[in-house]
């Protein structure tokens, strides 16, 4: 499908036309030169000149059509596609309690992946060493030549000033405020680097290779230690004026008084995210409302949201109530988003999303009850299907989107022609 930038190709000339042709090949290839002419309205000779240039630059490659039954006209019809294996992207997905680093090709497909449990609050010095170790392992194990690493993408669990690649007062990342991650990675690996909030990165991953591939306007909601949303508007990530759009975890819920670390009371995150689910489960266990939860508490001395998921599998009524209650609160906020933004898809992801169908059912019920009828007419609400790896795919896709942005490719074509 053509995205909005590609639709603007008509009337472009020079390097910009080359960049627009590249975009079409990258987004909808394999495609023949004839079909590019048809789609763009550009002349045959313009398409021919630019595809030749893009081939020489190694941005695209040629393959023979598999369709052999076209007859003499179509015989040996050559198709053009993105040269996705001409380089590598390093993707870093840093969570509150986990670190994953992936080696990806230029289409954000994972080639190799390393991961371990870490605590992001142990500070940047320690974590950056872990990241370097993983990157070195990936480079060595996969025989990657360093000049073939075209870029690095990284998601972190806190607010980020995207243009500078700086975390800004991230509440769960003490010590990371204004650490110049973009500069550190660029200097060390000699390639462009891009840092963003983890939820934004996941939304990009869903658009690139997840359930949202055919959706232009959608919201990705991550439910984990916190709650946040990534907003895709007209095929592009919407970051807002300071980069913190989608911070829905701090929208307050009527009637809730609990104090949130942000200073407000009754924030969605503090009453409905993973820690809130765990806390309520502990209370239920102590009140002996659930034998299963009590036995977990006695055995481990603590209960996590994951344990509540296990309790649900055993049909534990307390656990089901707790999760339904969280789903209702998340649904209340989501219904406001639906009325305000009119997305065609809501994706639910993050660690707590796997807790069971009660969560998403409750969210759906609230959204359909409280949103306007036109807003929900074609609305789909789905669980992420690539929940475990969408942070890596998204980090790589974010880097690829930036490296091959229309302006950058226009410049590449211009520089190569002069
Ligand atoms: Zn708050």
Coordinates of C-alpha atoms and ligand atoms in Angstrom, one line a residue:
X1 CA 0.0 0.0 0.0
X2 CA 1.3 3.5 -0.8
X3 CA 1.8 5.7 2.2
X4 CA 1.0 9.4 2.1
X5 CA 4.5 10.5 1.1
X6 CA 4.6 8.2 -1.9
X7 CA 1.2 9.6 -3.0
X8 CA 2.9 13.0 -3.3
X9 CA 5.3 11.8 -6.0
X10 CA 3.5 13.4 -8.9
X11 CA 5.3 16.4 -10.1
X12 CA 8.6 15.6 -8.3
X13 CA 11.8 15.6 -10.3
X14 CA 15.5 15.1 -9.9
X15 CA 16.8 13.4 -6.8
X16 CA 13.4 13.7 -5.0
X17 CA 11.8 11.6 -7.8
X18 CA 14.6 9.0 -7.2
X19 CA 13.8 9.0 -3.5
X20 CA 10.1 8.6 -4.2
X21 CA 10.7 5.7 -6.6
X22 CA 12.9 4.1 -3.9
X23 CA 10.1 4.5 -1.4
X24 CA 7.6 2.8 -3.6
X25 CA 10.0 -0.1 -4.3
X26 CA 10.8 -0.4 -0.6
X27 CA 7.2 -0.3 0.6
X28 CA 5.4 -2.4 -2.1
X29 CA 8.2 -4.2 -4.1
X30 CA 8.9 -6.5 -5.8
X31 CA 7.6 -4.3 -8.5
X32 CA 8.3 -3.9 -12.3
X33 CA 9.5 -0.6 -13.9
X34 CA 6.2 -0.6 -15.9
X35 CA 4.2 -0.7 -12.7
X36 CA 6.2 2.1 -11.2
X37 CA 5.5 4.2 -14.3
X38 CA 1.7 3.4 -13.9
X39 CA 1.7 4.2 -10.2
X40 CA 3.7 7.5 -10.4
X41 CA 2.8 9.0 -13.7
X42 CA 6.5 9.6 -14.2
X43 CA 7.9 9.0 -17.7
X44 CA 9.5 5.6 -18.6
X45 CA 12.9 7.3 -19.1
X46 CA 12.8 9.0 -15.7
X47 CA 11.9 5.7 -14.0
X48 CA 14.7 4.0 -16.0
X49 CA 17.3 6.6 -15.1
X50 CA 16.5 6.5 -11.4
X51 CA 16.1 2.8 -11.0
X52 CA 19.5 2.4 -12.6
X53 CA 21.0 4.9 -10.2
X54 CA 19.3 3.2 -7.2
X55 CA 20.7 -0.2 -8.4
X56 CA 24.2 1.2 -8.6
X57 CA 23.9 2.7 -5.1
X58 CA 23.0 -0.7 -3.8
X59 CA 19.7 0.5 -2.4
X60 CA 17.6 -1.8 -4.5
X61 CA 18.2 -5.1 -6.3
X62 CA 16.7 -6.8 -9.3
X63 CA 15.0 -10.2 -9.4
X64 CA 13.2 -12.1 -12.1
X65 CA 9.5 -12.3 -12.0
X66 CA 8.1 -15.7 -10.8
X67 CA 5.2 -15.2 -13.0
X68 CA 6.2 -17.1 -16.2
X69 CA 2.8 -17.4 -17.8
X70 CA 2.6 -13.8 -19.0
X71 CA 3.6 -14.7 -22.6
X72 CA 6.3 -13.2 -24.7
X73 CA 5.7 -9.7 -23.5
X74 CA 6.2 -10.5 -19.9
X75 CA 9.0 -13.1 -20.3
X76 CA 12.0 -12.4 -18.1
X77 CA 10.2 -9.4 -16.7
X78 CA 12.5 -8.1 -14.1
X79 CA 11.2 -6.9 -10.7
X80 CA 12.8 -4.4 -8.3
X81 CA 13.0 -4.8 -4.6
X82 CA 14.6 -3.2 -1.6
X83 CA 18.1 -4.5 -1.0
X84 CA 17.3 -5.5 2.6
X85 CA 20.3 -7.6 3.2
X86 CA 22.9 -5.1 2.1
X87 CA 23.5 -3.9 5.7
X88 CA 22.6 -4.4 9.3
X89 CA 20.7 -2.5 12.0
X90 CA 21.4 -3.0 15.8
X91 CA 18.1 -2.9 17.8
X92 CA 18.1 -2.3 21.5
X93 CA 15.0 -2.9 23.7
X94 CA 15.6 -1.7 27.2
X95 CA 12.8 -2.4 29.7
X96 CA 12.4 -1.8 33.4
X97 CA 13.7 -5.3 34.1
X98 CA 15.0 -6.6 30.8
X99 CA 17.5 -5.9 28.0
X100 CA 17.3 -7.4 24.5
X101 CA 19.7 -6.6 21.7
X102 CA 19.0 -7.8 18.2
X103 CA 20.9 -7.9 14.9
X104 CA 18.5 -7.1 12.2
X105 CA 18.6 -6.6 8.4
X106 CA 17.5 -3.4 6.8
X107 CA 13.8 -4.6 6.7
X108 CA 13.9 -4.9 10.6
X109 CA 13.9 -8.7 10.3
X110 CA 15.7 -10.3 13.3
X111 CA 18.8 -12.2 12.4
X112 CA 20.1 -12.9 15.9
X113 CA 18.9 -11.9 19.4
X114 CA 20.5 -11.7 22.8
X115 CA 18.7 -11.0 26.0
X116 CA 18.9 -11.0 29.8
X117 CA 17.3 -9.7 33.0
X118 CA 18.7 -6.4 34.1
X119 CA 17.5 -3.6 36.3
X120 CA 17.3 -0.3 34.5
X121 CA 17.6 1.5 37.8
X122 CA 21.1 0.1 38.3
X123 CA 22.1 3.1 36.1
X124 CA 23.5 3.8 32.7
X125 CA 27.2 2.9 33.3
X126 CA 26.4 -0.7 34.1
X127 CA 23.7 -1.1 31.5
X128 CA 25.7 0.4 28.7
X129 CA 28.5 -2.1 29.3
X130 CA 25.8 -4.9 29.0
X131 CA 24.7 -3.4 25.7
X132 CA 28.2 -3.2 24.4
X133 CA 28.9 -6.8 25.3
X134 CA 25.8 -8.0 23.5
X135 CA 26.6 -5.9 20.4
X136 CA 30.1 -7.3 20.3
X137 CA 28.8 -10.8 20.6
X138 CA 26.3 -10.3 17.8
X139 CA 29.0 -8.8 15.5
X140 CA 31.5 -11.6 16.1
X141 CA 29.0 -14.5 16.1
X142 CA 27.5 -13.4 12.8
X143 CA 30.7 -12.3 11.0
X144 CA 29.3 -8.8 10.6
X145 CA 31.8 -6.3 9.1
X146 CA 31.5 -3.1 11.1
X147 CA 31.1 -0.8 8.1
X148 CA 27.9 -2.7 7.3
X149 CA 26.2 -1.6 10.5
X150 CA 24.0 1.2 9.0
X151 CA 22.3 2.3 12.2
X152 CA 21.2 1.7 15.7
X153 CA 17.7 2.0 17.2
X154 CA 16.9 1.9 20.9
X155 CA 13.8 2.0 23.0
X156 CA 14.0 3.0 26.7
X157 CA 11.2 2.9 29.4
X158 CA 10.9 6.7 29.9
X159 CA 10.4 10.0 28.2
X160 CA 12.9 10.9 25.5
X161 CA 13.7 14.1 23.6
X162 CA 13.9 12.3 20.3
X163 CA 15.9 14.8 18.2
X164 CA 18.7 14.8 20.7
X165 CA 18.3 11.2 21.9
X166 CA 18.2 12.2 25.5
X167 CA 16.1 10.6 28.3
X168 CA 14.3 13.4 30.2
X169 CA 13.6 12.9 33.9
X170 CA 12.6 9.3 33.4
X171 CA 10.8 8.3 36.6
X172 CA 11.9 4.6 36.7
X173 CA 15.4 5.3 35.3
X174 CA 17.3 7.1 38.1
X175 CA 20.7 8.3 36.8
X176 CA 19.6 8.4 33.1
X177 CA 18.4 12.0 32.9
X178 CA 20.1 13.7 29.9
X179 CA 22.6 10.8 29.4
X180 CA 23.5 11.4 25.7
X181 CA 22.6 7.9 24.5
X182 CA 22.4 9.0 20.8
X183 CA 25.9 10.5 20.9
X184 CA 27.4 7.6 22.9
X185 CA 26.2 5.0 20.4
X186 CA 27.0 7.1 17.3
X187 CA 30.5 7.7 18.5
X188 CA 31.2 4.1 19.5
X189 CA 29.7 2.4 16.4
X190 CA 30.2 5.1 13.9
X191 CA 26.6 5.1 12.5
X192 CA 23.4 7.1 13.0
X193 CA 21.5 6.2 16.2
X194 CA 18.0 6.9 17.2
X195 CA 16.5 6.7 20.7
X196 CA 12.8 6.9 21.7
X197 CA 10.4 5.9 24.4
X198 CA 9.7 2.1 24.4
X199 CA 6.0 2.5 23.7
X200 CA 6.6 4.6 20.6
X201 CA 9.1 2.1 19.4
X202 CA 6.6 -0.7 19.9
X203 CA 3.9 1.2 17.9
X204 CA 6.4 1.5 15.1
X205 CA 7.0 -2.2 15.3
X206 CA 3.3 -3.0 15.1
X207 CA 3.0 -0.8 12.0
X208 CA 6.1 -2.4 10.4
X209 CA 5.5 -6.0 10.9
X210 CA 2.7 -6.5 13.5
X211 CA -1.1 -6.4 13.5
X212 CA -1.2 -2.8 12.3
X213 CA 0.5 -3.1 9.0
X214 CA -2.6 -2.1 7.1
X215 CA -3.8 0.6 9.5
X216 CA -2.9 4.3 9.1
X217 CA -4.4 5.6 12.4
X218 CA -4.0 3.4 15.5
X219 CA -3.0 3.5 19.1
X220 CA -0.7 0.9 20.8
X221 CA -1.3 0.6 24.5
X222 CA 1.5 -1.0 26.6
X223 CA 0.4 -2.4 30.0
X224 CA 3.4 -3.4 32.1
X225 CA 5.1 -1.8 35.1
X226 CA 3.5 1.4 33.8
X227 CA 0.9 2.2 31.1
X228 CA 1.6 4.2 28.0
X229 CA 0.4 4.6 24.5
X230 CA 2.1 5.1 21.1
X231 CA 0.1 7.0 18.5
X232 CA 0.4 6.4 14.8
X233 CA -1.3 9.2 12.8
X234 CA -1.5 8.9 9.0
X235 CA 1.1 6.2 9.0
X236 CA 3.6 8.2 11.1
X237 CA 4.4 8.2 14.8
X238 CA 3.0 11.2 16.5
X239 CA 5.3 12.4 19.3
X240 CA 3.7 15.7 20.2
X241 CA 5.6 19.0 20.7
X242 CA 7.9 17.7 23.4
X243 CA 7.9 14.0 22.6
X244 CA 5.7 12.8 25.4
X245 CA 2.4 12.3 23.5
X246 CA 0.6 9.2 24.7
X247 CA 1.6 9.3 28.3
X248 CA -1.9 8.0 29.3
X249 CA -0.7 6.4 32.5
X250 CA -1.1 9.7 34.2
X251 CA -4.7 10.4 33.2
X252 CA -6.6 10.3 36.5
X253 CA -9.5 7.9 37.2
X254 CA -12.6 9.3 38.9
X255 CA -13.0 8.3 42.5
X256 CA -9.4 7.0 42.8
X257 CA -7.2 8.8 45.4
X258 CA -4.0 6.8 45.5
X259 CA -0.9 9.1 45.2
X260 CA 1.2 8.5 42.1
X261 CA 5.0 9.2 42.0
X262 CA 4.2 12.0 39.4
X263 CA 2.5 13.9 42.3
X264 CA -1.1 13.5 41.2
X265 CA -3.7 11.2 42.6
X266 CA -5.6 8.4 41.1
X267 CA -3.4 8.1 37.9
X268 CA -4.4 5.1 35.6
X269 CA -1.0 3.6 36.0
X270 CA -0.9 3.6 39.8
X271 CA -4.4 2.0 40.0
X272 CA -4.4 -0.5 37.0
X273 CA -0.8 -1.5 35.8
X274 CA 1.1 -4.6 36.8
X275 CA 2.2 -3.5 40.3
X276 CA -1.4 -2.5 41.1
X277 CA -2.6 -5.9 40.0
X278 CA 0.1 -7.5 42.2
X279 CA -0.7 -5.3 45.2
X280 CA -4.5 -6.1 45.0
X281 CA -3.7 -9.8 44.7
X282 CA -1.5 -9.6 47.8
X283 CA -4.4 -7.9 49.7
X284 CA -6.8 -10.7 48.5
X285 CA -4.4 -13.3 49.7
X286 CA -4.0 -11.8 53.1
X287 CA -7.8 -11.5 53.4
X288 CA -7.9 -15.3 52.5
X289 CA -10.1 -14.5 49.5
X290 CA -8.1 -16.9 47.3
X291 CA -6.4 -20.1 48.3
X292 CA -4.2 -20.1 45.2
X293 CA -2.9 -16.5 45.8
X294 CA -2.4 -17.3 49.5
X295 CA -0.3 -20.3 48.6
X296 CA 1.9 -18.2 46.2
X297 CA 2.3 -15.6 48.9
X298 CA 3.3 -18.2 51.5
X299 CA 5.7 -19.9 49.1
X300 CA 7.4 -16.8 47.6
X301 CA 6.7 -14.1 50.1
X302 CA 5.4 -12.0 47.2
X303 CA 2.9 -12.0 44.3
X304 CA 3.5 -10.7 40.8
X305 CA 1.1 -9.8 38.0
X306 CA 2.3 -13.0 36.3
X307 CA 1.2 -15.1 39.3
X308 CA -2.3 -13.4 39.0
X309 CA -2.2 -14.7 35.4
X310 CA -1.5 -18.2 36.7
X311 CA -4.4 -17.9 39.2
X312 CA -6.7 -16.9 36.3
X313 CA -5.7 -20.1 34.4
X314 CA -7.0 -22.0 37.5
X315 CA -10.3 -20.0 37.3
X316 CA -9.5 -18.1 40.6
X317 CA -12.4 -15.7 41.1
X318 CA -10.4 -13.1 43.0
X319 CA -7.7 -13.0 40.4
X320 CA -10.4 -12.6 37.6
X321 CA -12.1 -9.7 39.5
X322 CA -8.8 -7.9 40.0
X323 CA -7.8 -8.1 36.4
X324 CA -11.3 -7.2 35.2
X325 CA -11.2 -4.2 37.4
X326 CA -7.9 -3.1 35.9
X327 CA -9.3 -3.7 32.4
X328 CA -12.3 -1.5 33.2
X329 CA -10.1 1.4 34.3
X330 CA -7.9 1.1 31.2
X331 CA -11.0 0.8 29.1
X332 CA -12.4 4.0 30.6
X333 CA -9.3 6.0 29.5
X334 CA -9.2 4.2 26.2
X335 CA -12.8 5.2 25.4
X336 CA -11.8 8.8 25.9
X337 CA -8.9 8.3 23.5
X338 CA -11.3 6.7 21.0
X339 CA -13.7 9.6 21.2
X340 CA -10.9 12.1 20.8
X341 CA -8.8 10.5 18.2
X342 CA -11.1 8.1 16.3
X343 CA -8.4 5.4 15.6
X344 CA -9.4 2.3 13.5
X345 CA -7.4 -0.1 15.7
X346 CA -6.3 -0.3 19.4
X347 CA -3.5 -2.8 20.1
X348 CA -2.9 -4.0 23.6
X349 CA 0.6 -5.1 24.4
X350 CA 3.2 -5.3 27.1
X351 CA 4.0 -7.8 29.9
X352 CA 0.5 -7.6 31.5
X353 CA -1.3 -8.0 28.2
X354 CA -0.6 -11.8 28.3
X355 CA -2.5 -12.1 31.6
X356 CA -5.6 -13.5 30.1
X357 CA -8.6 -12.7 28.0
X358 CA -10.5 -11.1 31.0
X359 CA -8.3 -8.0 30.7
X360 CA -8.9 -7.3 27.0
X361 CA -12.6 -8.3 27.3
X362 CA -13.1 -5.7 30.1
X363 CA -11.3 -3.0 28.0
X364 CA -13.5 -3.8 25.0
X365 CA -16.6 -3.6 27.0
X366 CA -15.8 -0.2 28.5
X367 CA -14.7 1.2 25.2
X368 CA -17.8 0.1 23.4
X369 CA -20.0 1.3 26.2
X370 CA -18.5 4.7 26.6
X371 CA -17.4 5.7 23.1
X372 CA -19.6 7.4 20.5
X373 CA -21.2 5.0 18.1
X374 CA -19.5 6.4 15.0
X375 CA -16.1 6.2 16.7
X376 CA -16.5 2.5 17.3
X377 CA -18.3 1.6 14.1
X378 CA -15.2 0.0 12.5
X379 CA -13.0 0.0 15.6
X380 CA -10.9 -3.2 16.2
X381 CA -9.3 -3.9 19.5
X382 CA -6.6 -6.6 19.4
X383 CA -3.8 -8.1 21.4
X384 CA -0.3 -7.7 20.0
X385 CA 0.7 -10.9 18.3
X386 CA 4.4 -10.2 18.4
X387 CA 4.5 -8.9 22.0
X388 CA 7.9 -10.4 22.9
X389 CA 9.8 -9.1 19.9
X390 CA 7.9 -6.0 18.8
X391 CA 10.3 -3.8 20.8
X392 CA 13.2 -5.1 18.8
X393 CA 11.4 -5.0 15.4
X394 CA 10.2 -1.4 16.2
X395 CA 13.7 -0.2 17.3
X396 CA 15.1 -1.5 14.0
X397 CA 12.2 -0.2 11.9
X398 CA 12.5 3.3 13.6
X399 CA 16.2 3.4 12.6
X400 CA 15.4 2.2 9.0
X401 CA 12.6 4.8 8.7
X402 CA 15.0 7.6 9.7
X403 CA 18.0 6.4 7.6
X404 CA 15.8 6.0 4.5
X405 CA 13.5 9.0 5.1
X406 CA 12.5 10.8 1.9
X407 CA 14.9 13.7 2.7
X408 CA 17.8 11.4 3.4
X409 CA 17.4 9.3 0.3
X410 CA 16.9 12.5 -1.8
X411 CA 20.3 13.7 -0.4
X412 CA 21.9 10.2 -1.1
X413 CA 20.7 10.3 -4.7
X414 CA 21.8 13.9 -5.1
X415 CA 25.3 13.3 -3.6
X416 CA 25.7 10.2 -5.8
X417 CA 24.8 12.2 -8.9
X418 CA 27.3 15.0 -8.3
Ligands
LIG1 ZN1 0.8 9.9 37.8

